[in-house]
PDB file of C-alpha atoms in Angstrom:
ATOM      1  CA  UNK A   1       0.000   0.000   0.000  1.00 43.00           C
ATOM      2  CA  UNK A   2       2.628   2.434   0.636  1.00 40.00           C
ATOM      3  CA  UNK A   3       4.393   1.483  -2.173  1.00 40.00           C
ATOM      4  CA  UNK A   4       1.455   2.282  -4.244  1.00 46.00           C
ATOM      5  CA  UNK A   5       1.104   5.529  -2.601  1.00 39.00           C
ATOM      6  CA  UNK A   6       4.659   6.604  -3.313  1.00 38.00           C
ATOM      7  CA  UNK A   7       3.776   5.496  -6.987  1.00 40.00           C
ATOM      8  CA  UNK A   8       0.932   7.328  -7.049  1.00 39.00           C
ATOM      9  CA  UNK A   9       3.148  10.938  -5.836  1.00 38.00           C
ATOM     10  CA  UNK A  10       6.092  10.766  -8.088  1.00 39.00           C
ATOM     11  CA  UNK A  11       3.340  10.149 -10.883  1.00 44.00           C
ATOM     12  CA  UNK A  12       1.369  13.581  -9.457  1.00 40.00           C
ATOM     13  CA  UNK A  13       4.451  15.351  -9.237  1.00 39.00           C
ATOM     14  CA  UNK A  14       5.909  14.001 -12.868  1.00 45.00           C
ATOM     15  CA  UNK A  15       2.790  15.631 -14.138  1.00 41.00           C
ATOM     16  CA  UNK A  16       4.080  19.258 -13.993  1.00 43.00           C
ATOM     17  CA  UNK A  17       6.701  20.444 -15.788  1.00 45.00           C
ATOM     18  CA  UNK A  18       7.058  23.596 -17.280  1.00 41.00           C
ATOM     19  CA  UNK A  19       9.334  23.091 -20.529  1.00 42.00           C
ATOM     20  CA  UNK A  20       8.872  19.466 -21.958  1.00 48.00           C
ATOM     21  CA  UNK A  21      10.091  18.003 -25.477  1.00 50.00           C
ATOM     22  CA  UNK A  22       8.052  15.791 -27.606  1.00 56.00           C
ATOM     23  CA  UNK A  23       8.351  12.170 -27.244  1.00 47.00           C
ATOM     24  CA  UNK A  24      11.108  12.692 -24.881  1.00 44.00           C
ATOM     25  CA  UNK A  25      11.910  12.783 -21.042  1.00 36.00           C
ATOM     26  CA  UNK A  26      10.538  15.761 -19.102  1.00 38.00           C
ATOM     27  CA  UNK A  27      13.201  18.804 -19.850  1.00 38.00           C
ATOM     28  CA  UNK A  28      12.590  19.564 -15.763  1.00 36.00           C
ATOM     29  CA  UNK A  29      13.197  23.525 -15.659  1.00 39.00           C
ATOM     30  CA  UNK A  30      16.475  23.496 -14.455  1.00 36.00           C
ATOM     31  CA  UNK A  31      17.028  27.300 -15.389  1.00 37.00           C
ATOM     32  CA  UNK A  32      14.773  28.465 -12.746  1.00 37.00           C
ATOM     33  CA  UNK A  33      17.052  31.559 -10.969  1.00 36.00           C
ATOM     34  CA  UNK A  34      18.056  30.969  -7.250  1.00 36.00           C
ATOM     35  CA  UNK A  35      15.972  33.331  -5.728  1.00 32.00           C
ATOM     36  CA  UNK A  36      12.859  32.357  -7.356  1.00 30.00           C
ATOM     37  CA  UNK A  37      13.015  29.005  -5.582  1.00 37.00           C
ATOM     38  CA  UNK A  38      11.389  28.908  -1.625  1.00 35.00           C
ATOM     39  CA  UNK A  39      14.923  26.987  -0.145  1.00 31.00           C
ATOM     40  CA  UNK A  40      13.107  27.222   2.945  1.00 33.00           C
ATOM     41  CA  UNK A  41      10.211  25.331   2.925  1.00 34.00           C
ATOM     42  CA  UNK A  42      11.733  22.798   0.083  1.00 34.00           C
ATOM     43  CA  UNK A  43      11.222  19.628   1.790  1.00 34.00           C
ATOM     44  CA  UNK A  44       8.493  17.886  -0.542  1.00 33.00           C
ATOM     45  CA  UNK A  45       6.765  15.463   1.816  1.00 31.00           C
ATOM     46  CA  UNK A  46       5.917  17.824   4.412  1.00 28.00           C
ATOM     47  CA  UNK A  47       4.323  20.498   3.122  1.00 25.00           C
ATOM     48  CA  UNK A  48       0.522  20.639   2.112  1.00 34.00           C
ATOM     49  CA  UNK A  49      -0.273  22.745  -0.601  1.00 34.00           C
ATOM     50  CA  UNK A  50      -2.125  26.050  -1.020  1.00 40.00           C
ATOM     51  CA  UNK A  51      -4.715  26.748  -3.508  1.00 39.00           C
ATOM     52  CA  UNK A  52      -4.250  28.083  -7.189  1.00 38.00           C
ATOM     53  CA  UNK A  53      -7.171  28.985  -8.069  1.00 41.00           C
ATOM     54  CA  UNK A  54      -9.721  31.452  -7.376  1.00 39.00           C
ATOM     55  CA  UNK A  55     -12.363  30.532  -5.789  1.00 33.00           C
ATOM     56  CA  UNK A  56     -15.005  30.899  -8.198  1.00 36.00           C
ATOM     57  CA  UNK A  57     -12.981  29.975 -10.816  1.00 37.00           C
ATOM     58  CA  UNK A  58     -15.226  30.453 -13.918  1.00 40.00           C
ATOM     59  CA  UNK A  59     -13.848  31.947 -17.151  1.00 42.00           C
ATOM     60  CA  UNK A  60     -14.310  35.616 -17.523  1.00 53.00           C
ATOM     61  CA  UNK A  61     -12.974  39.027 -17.201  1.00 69.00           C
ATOM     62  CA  UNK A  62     -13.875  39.619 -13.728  1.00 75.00           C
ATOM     63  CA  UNK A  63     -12.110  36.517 -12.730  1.00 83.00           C
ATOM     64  CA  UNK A  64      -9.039  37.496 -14.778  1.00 89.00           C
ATOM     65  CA  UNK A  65      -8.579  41.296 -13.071  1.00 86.00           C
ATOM     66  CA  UNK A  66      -5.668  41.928 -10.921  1.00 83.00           C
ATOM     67  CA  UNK A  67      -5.339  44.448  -8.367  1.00 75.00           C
ATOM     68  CA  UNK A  68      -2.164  46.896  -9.135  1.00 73.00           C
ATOM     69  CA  UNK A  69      -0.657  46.415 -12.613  1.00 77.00           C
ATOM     70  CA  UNK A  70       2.698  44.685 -13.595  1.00 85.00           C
ATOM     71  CA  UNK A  71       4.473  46.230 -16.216  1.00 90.00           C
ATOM     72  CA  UNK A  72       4.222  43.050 -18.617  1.00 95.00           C
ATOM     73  CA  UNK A  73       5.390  42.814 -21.798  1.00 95.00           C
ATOM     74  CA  UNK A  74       5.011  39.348 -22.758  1.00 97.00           C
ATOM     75  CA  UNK A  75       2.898  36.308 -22.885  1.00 97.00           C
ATOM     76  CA  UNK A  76       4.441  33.149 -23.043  1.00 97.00           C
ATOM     77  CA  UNK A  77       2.193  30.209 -23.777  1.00 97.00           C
ATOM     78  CA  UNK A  78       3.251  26.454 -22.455  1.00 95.00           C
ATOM     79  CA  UNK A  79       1.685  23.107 -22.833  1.00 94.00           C
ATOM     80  CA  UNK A  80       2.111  20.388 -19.976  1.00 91.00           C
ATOM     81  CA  UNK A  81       2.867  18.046 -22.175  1.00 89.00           C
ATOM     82  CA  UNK A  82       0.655  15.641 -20.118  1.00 88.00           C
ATOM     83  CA  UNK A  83      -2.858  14.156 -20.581  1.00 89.00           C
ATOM     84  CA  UNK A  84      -4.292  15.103 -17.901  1.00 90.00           C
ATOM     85  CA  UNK A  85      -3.613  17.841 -15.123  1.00 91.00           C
ATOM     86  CA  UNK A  86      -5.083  21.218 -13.575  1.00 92.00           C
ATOM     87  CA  UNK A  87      -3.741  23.938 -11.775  1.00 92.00           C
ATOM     88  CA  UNK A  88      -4.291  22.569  -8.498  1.00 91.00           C
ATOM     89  CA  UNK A  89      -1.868  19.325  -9.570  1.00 90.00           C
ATOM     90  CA  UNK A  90       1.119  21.774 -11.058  1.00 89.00           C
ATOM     91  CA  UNK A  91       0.924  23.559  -8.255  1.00 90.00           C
ATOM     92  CA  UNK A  92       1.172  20.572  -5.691  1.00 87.00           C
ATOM     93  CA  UNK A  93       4.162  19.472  -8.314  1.00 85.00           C
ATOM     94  CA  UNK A  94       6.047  22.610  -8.398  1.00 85.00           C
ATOM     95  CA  UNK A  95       5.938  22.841  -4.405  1.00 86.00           C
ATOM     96  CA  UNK A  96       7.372  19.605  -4.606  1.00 82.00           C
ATOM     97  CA  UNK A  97      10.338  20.492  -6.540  1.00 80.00           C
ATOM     98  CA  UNK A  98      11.098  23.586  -3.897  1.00 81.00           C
ATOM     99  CA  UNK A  99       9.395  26.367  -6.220  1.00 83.00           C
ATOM    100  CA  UNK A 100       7.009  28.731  -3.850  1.00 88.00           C
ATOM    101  CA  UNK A 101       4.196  28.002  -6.086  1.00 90.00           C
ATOM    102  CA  UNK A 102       2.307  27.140  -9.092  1.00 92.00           C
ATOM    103  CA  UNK A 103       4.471  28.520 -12.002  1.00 93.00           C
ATOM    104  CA  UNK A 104       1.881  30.071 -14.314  1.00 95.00           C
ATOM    105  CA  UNK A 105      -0.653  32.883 -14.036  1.00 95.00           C
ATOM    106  CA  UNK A 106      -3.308  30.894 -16.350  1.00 96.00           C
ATOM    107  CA  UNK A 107      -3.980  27.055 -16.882  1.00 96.00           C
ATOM    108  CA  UNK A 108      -6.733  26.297 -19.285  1.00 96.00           C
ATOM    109  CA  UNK A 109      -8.415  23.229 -19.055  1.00 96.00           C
ATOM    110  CA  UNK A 110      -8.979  20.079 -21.317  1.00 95.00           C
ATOM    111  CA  UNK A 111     -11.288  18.306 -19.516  1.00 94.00           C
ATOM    112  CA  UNK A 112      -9.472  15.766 -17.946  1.00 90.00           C
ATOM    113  CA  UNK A 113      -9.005  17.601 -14.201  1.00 79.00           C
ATOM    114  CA  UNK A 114     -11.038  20.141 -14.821  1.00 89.00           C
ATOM    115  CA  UNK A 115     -13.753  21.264 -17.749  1.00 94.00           C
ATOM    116  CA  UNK A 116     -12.943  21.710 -20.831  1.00 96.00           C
ATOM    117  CA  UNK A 117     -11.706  25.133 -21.473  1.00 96.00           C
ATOM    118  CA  UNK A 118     -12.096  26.214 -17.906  1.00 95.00           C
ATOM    119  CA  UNK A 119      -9.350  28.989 -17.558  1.00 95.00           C
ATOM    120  CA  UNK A 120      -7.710  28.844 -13.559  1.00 95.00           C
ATOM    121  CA  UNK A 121      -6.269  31.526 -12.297  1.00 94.00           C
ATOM    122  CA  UNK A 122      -2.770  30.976 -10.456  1.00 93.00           C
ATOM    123  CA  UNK A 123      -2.273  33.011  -7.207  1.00 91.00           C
ATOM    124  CA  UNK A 124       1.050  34.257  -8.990  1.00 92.00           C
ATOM    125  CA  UNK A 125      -1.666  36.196 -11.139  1.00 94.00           C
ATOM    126  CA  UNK A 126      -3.833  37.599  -8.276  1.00 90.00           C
ATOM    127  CA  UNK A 127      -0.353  38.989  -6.541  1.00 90.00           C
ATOM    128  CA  UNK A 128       1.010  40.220 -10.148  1.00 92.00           C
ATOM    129  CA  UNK A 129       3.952  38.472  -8.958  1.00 92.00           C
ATOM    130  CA  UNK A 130       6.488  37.462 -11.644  1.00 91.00           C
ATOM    131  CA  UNK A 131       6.342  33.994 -13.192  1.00 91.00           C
ATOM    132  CA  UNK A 132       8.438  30.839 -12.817  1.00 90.00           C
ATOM    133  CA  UNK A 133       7.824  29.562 -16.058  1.00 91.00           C
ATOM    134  CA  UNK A 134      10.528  30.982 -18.609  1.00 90.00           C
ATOM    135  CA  UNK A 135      13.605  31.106 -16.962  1.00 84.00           C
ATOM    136  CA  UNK A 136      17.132  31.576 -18.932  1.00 85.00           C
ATOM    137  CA  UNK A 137      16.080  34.466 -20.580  1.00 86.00           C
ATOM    138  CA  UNK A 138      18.177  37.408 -20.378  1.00 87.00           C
ATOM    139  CA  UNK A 139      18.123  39.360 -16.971  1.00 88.00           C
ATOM    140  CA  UNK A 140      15.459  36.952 -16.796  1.00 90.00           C
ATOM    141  CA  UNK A 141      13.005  38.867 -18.765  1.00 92.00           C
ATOM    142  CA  UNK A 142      10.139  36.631 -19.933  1.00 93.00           C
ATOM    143  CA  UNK A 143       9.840  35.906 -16.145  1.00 92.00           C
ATOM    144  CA  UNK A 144       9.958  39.025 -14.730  1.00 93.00           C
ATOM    145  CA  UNK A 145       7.846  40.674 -17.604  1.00 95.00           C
ATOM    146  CA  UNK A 146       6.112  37.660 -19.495  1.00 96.00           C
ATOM    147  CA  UNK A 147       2.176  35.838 -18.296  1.00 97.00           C
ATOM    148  CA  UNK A 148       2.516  32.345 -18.414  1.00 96.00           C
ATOM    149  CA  UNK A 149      -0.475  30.381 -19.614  1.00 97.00           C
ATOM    150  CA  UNK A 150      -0.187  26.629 -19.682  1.00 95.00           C
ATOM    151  CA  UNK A 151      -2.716  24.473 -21.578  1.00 96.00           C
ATOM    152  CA  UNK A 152      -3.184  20.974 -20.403  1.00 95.00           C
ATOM    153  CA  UNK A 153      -2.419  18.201 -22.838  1.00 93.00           C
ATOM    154  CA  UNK A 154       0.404  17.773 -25.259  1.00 92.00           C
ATOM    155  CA  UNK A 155       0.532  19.321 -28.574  1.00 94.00           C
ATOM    156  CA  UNK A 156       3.680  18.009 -30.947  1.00 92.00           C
ATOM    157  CA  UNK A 157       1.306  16.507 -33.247  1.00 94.00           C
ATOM    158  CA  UNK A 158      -2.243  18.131 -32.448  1.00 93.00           C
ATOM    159  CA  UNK A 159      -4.017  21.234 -31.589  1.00 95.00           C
ATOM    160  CA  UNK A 160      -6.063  21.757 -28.027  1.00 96.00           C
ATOM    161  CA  UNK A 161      -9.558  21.550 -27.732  1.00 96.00           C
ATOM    162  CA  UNK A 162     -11.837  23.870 -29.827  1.00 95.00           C
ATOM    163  CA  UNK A 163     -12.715  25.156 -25.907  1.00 96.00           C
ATOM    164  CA  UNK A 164      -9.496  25.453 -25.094  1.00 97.00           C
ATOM    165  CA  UNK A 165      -8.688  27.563 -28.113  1.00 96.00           C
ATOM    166  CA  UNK A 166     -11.446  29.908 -27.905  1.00 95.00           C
ATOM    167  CA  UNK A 167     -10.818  30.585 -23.961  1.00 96.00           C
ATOM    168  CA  UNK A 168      -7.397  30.887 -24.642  1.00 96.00           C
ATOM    169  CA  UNK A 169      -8.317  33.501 -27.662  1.00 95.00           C
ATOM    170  CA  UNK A 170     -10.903  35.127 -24.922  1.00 94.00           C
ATOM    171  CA  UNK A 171      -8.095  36.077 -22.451  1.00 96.00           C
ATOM    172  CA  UNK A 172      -5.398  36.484 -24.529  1.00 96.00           C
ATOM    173  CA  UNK A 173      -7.554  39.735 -25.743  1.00 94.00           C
ATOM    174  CA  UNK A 174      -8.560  40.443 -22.399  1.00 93.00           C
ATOM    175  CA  UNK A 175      -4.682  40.579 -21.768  1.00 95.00           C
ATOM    176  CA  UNK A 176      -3.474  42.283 -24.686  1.00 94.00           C
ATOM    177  CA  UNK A 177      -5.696  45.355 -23.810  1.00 92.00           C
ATOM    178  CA  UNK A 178      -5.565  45.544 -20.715  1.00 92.00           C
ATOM    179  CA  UNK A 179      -1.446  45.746 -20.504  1.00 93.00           C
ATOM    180  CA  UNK A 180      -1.022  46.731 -24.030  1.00 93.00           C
ATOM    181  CA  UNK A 181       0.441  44.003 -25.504  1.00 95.00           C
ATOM    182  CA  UNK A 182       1.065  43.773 -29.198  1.00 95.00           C
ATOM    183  CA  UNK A 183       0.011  40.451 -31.063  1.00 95.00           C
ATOM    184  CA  UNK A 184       3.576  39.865 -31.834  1.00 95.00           C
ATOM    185  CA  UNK A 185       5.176  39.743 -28.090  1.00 96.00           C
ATOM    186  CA  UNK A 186       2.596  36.430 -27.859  1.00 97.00           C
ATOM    187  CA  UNK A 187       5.162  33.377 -28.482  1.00 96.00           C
ATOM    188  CA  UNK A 188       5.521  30.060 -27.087  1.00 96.00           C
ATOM    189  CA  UNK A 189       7.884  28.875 -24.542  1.00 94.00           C
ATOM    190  CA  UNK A 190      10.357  27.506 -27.333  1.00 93.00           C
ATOM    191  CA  UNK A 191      10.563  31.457 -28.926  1.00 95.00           C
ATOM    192  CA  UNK A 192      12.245  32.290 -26.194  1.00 94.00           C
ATOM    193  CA  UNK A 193      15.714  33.602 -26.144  1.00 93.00           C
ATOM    194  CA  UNK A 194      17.954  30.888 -24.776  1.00 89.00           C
ATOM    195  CA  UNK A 195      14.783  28.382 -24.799  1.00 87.00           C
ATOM    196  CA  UNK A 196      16.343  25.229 -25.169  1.00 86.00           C
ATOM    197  CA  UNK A 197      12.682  22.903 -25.338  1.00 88.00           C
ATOM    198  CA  UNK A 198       9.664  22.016 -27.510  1.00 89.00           C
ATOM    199  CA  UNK A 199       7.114  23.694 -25.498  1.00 92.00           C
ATOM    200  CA  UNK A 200       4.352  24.508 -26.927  1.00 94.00           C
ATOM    201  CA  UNK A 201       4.680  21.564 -28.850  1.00 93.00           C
ATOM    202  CA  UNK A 202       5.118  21.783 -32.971  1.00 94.00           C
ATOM    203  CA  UNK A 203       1.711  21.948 -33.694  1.00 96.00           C
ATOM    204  CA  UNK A 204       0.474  24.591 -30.966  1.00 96.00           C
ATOM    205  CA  UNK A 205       3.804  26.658 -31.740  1.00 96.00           C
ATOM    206  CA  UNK A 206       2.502  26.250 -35.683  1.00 97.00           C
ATOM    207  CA  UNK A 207      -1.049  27.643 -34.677  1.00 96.00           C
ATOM    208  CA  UNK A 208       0.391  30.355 -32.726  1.00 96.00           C
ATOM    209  CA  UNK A 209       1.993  31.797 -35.460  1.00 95.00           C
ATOM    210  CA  UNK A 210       0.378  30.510 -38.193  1.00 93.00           C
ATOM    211  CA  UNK A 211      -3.105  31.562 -37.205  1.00 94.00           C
ATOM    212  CA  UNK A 212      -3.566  32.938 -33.870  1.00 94.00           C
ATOM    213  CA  UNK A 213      -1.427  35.977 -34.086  1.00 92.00           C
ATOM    214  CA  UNK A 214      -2.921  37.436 -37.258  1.00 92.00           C
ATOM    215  CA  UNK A 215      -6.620  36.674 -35.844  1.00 92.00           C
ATOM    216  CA  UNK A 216      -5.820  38.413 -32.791  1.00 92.00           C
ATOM    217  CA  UNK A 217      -4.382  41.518 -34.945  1.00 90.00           C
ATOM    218  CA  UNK A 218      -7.657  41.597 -37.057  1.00 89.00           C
ATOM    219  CA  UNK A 219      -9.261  41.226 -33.964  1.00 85.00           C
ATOM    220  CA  UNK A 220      -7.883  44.575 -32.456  1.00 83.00           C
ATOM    221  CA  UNK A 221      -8.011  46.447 -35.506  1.00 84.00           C
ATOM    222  CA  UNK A 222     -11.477  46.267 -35.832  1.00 83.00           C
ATOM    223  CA  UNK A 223     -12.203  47.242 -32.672  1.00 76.00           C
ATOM    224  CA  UNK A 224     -10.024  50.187 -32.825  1.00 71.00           C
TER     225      UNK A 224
END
């Protein structure tokens, strides 16, 4: 039984990582700078994890607003690179690994945790509290300035969920006007500089710039 129960951890916690290649092992972030990591409370079977998401937790702009304003620049989107997860499950991960919390802002959904499409808002977000999710960059920029939004699932060879898409869409123009964000600062995890992984995946990264950047232009445009 405890055997089982150890199993069933290291499976949990091998669920959450934020830069992960296609078809191979998890790339663990490894890049993650020293004083983004909690040394203190870094011992992974005692601690019991905190909450990630709001309490309400349904999609929409007044569960996205933030009190105070980051200056961000960039948004940075991830895929776990897992079947299944939620933002309550990274975040248990992460803790695990030493990290003070969940590393995203945003997790959307694909229905295996959590509904499909269902966008969860990481207490990083409601602090505006730079993200552990892009580290490596120079003077570790796409942390300190970049929104993290993971999408459960893996994406090498497919796209996410129509849901998944169109919530992402949703708050990625919720974002984009509210911190004035141009379309073109929106890149995956592998766009960034010194990015050594796959994340988003070859097919999300494809639909990124293939499609969603030029919607989301049109998209602002017209409502100009």
């Amino acid at each position: 039984m405890r055997m089982g129960k150890r199993r069933t951890a290291a499976a949990i916690v091998g669920l959450a990582f934020l830069a992960a290649g296609c078809g191979s092992q998890p790339e663990y972030l490894v890049d993650l700078p020293a004083y983004q990591l909690d040394l203190a409370s870094s011992s992974p079977r005692m601690y019991r994890p905190r909450p990630a998401v709001a309490s309400r937790g349904e999609t929409g702009h007044s569960e996205w607003a933030a009190k105070g304003q980051r200056p961000w620049r960039y948004i940075v989107i991830h895929h776990s690179a897992t079947d299944t997860g939620s933002a309550e499950i990274f975040d248990s991960a992460h803790r695990a690994r030493g990290w003070d919390e969940l590393g995203y802002h945003f997790v959307i959904n694909n229905g295996s945790g959590r509904r499909d499409g269902l966008v969860e808002v990481g207490s990083r977000w409601r602090s505006q509290k730079w993200g552990a999710h892009c580290g490596g960059t120079p003077d570790n920029e796409y942390n300190n300035h970049g929104i993290g939004i993971c999408l459960v699932g893996e994406y090498c060879n497919y796209v996410p969920s129509r849901a998944q898409m169109a919530s992402l869409e949703k708050l990625l123009v919720y974002l984009m006007r509210t911190y004035d964000i141009p379309p073109e600062n929106i890149i995956g995890h592998c766009d960034a500089p010194n990015a050594c992984t796959k994340c988003p995946g070859s097919a999300l990264h494809a639909w990124i710039h293939d499609t969603l950047r030029m919607k989301l232009a049109r998209y602002l445009a017209a409502a100009e």
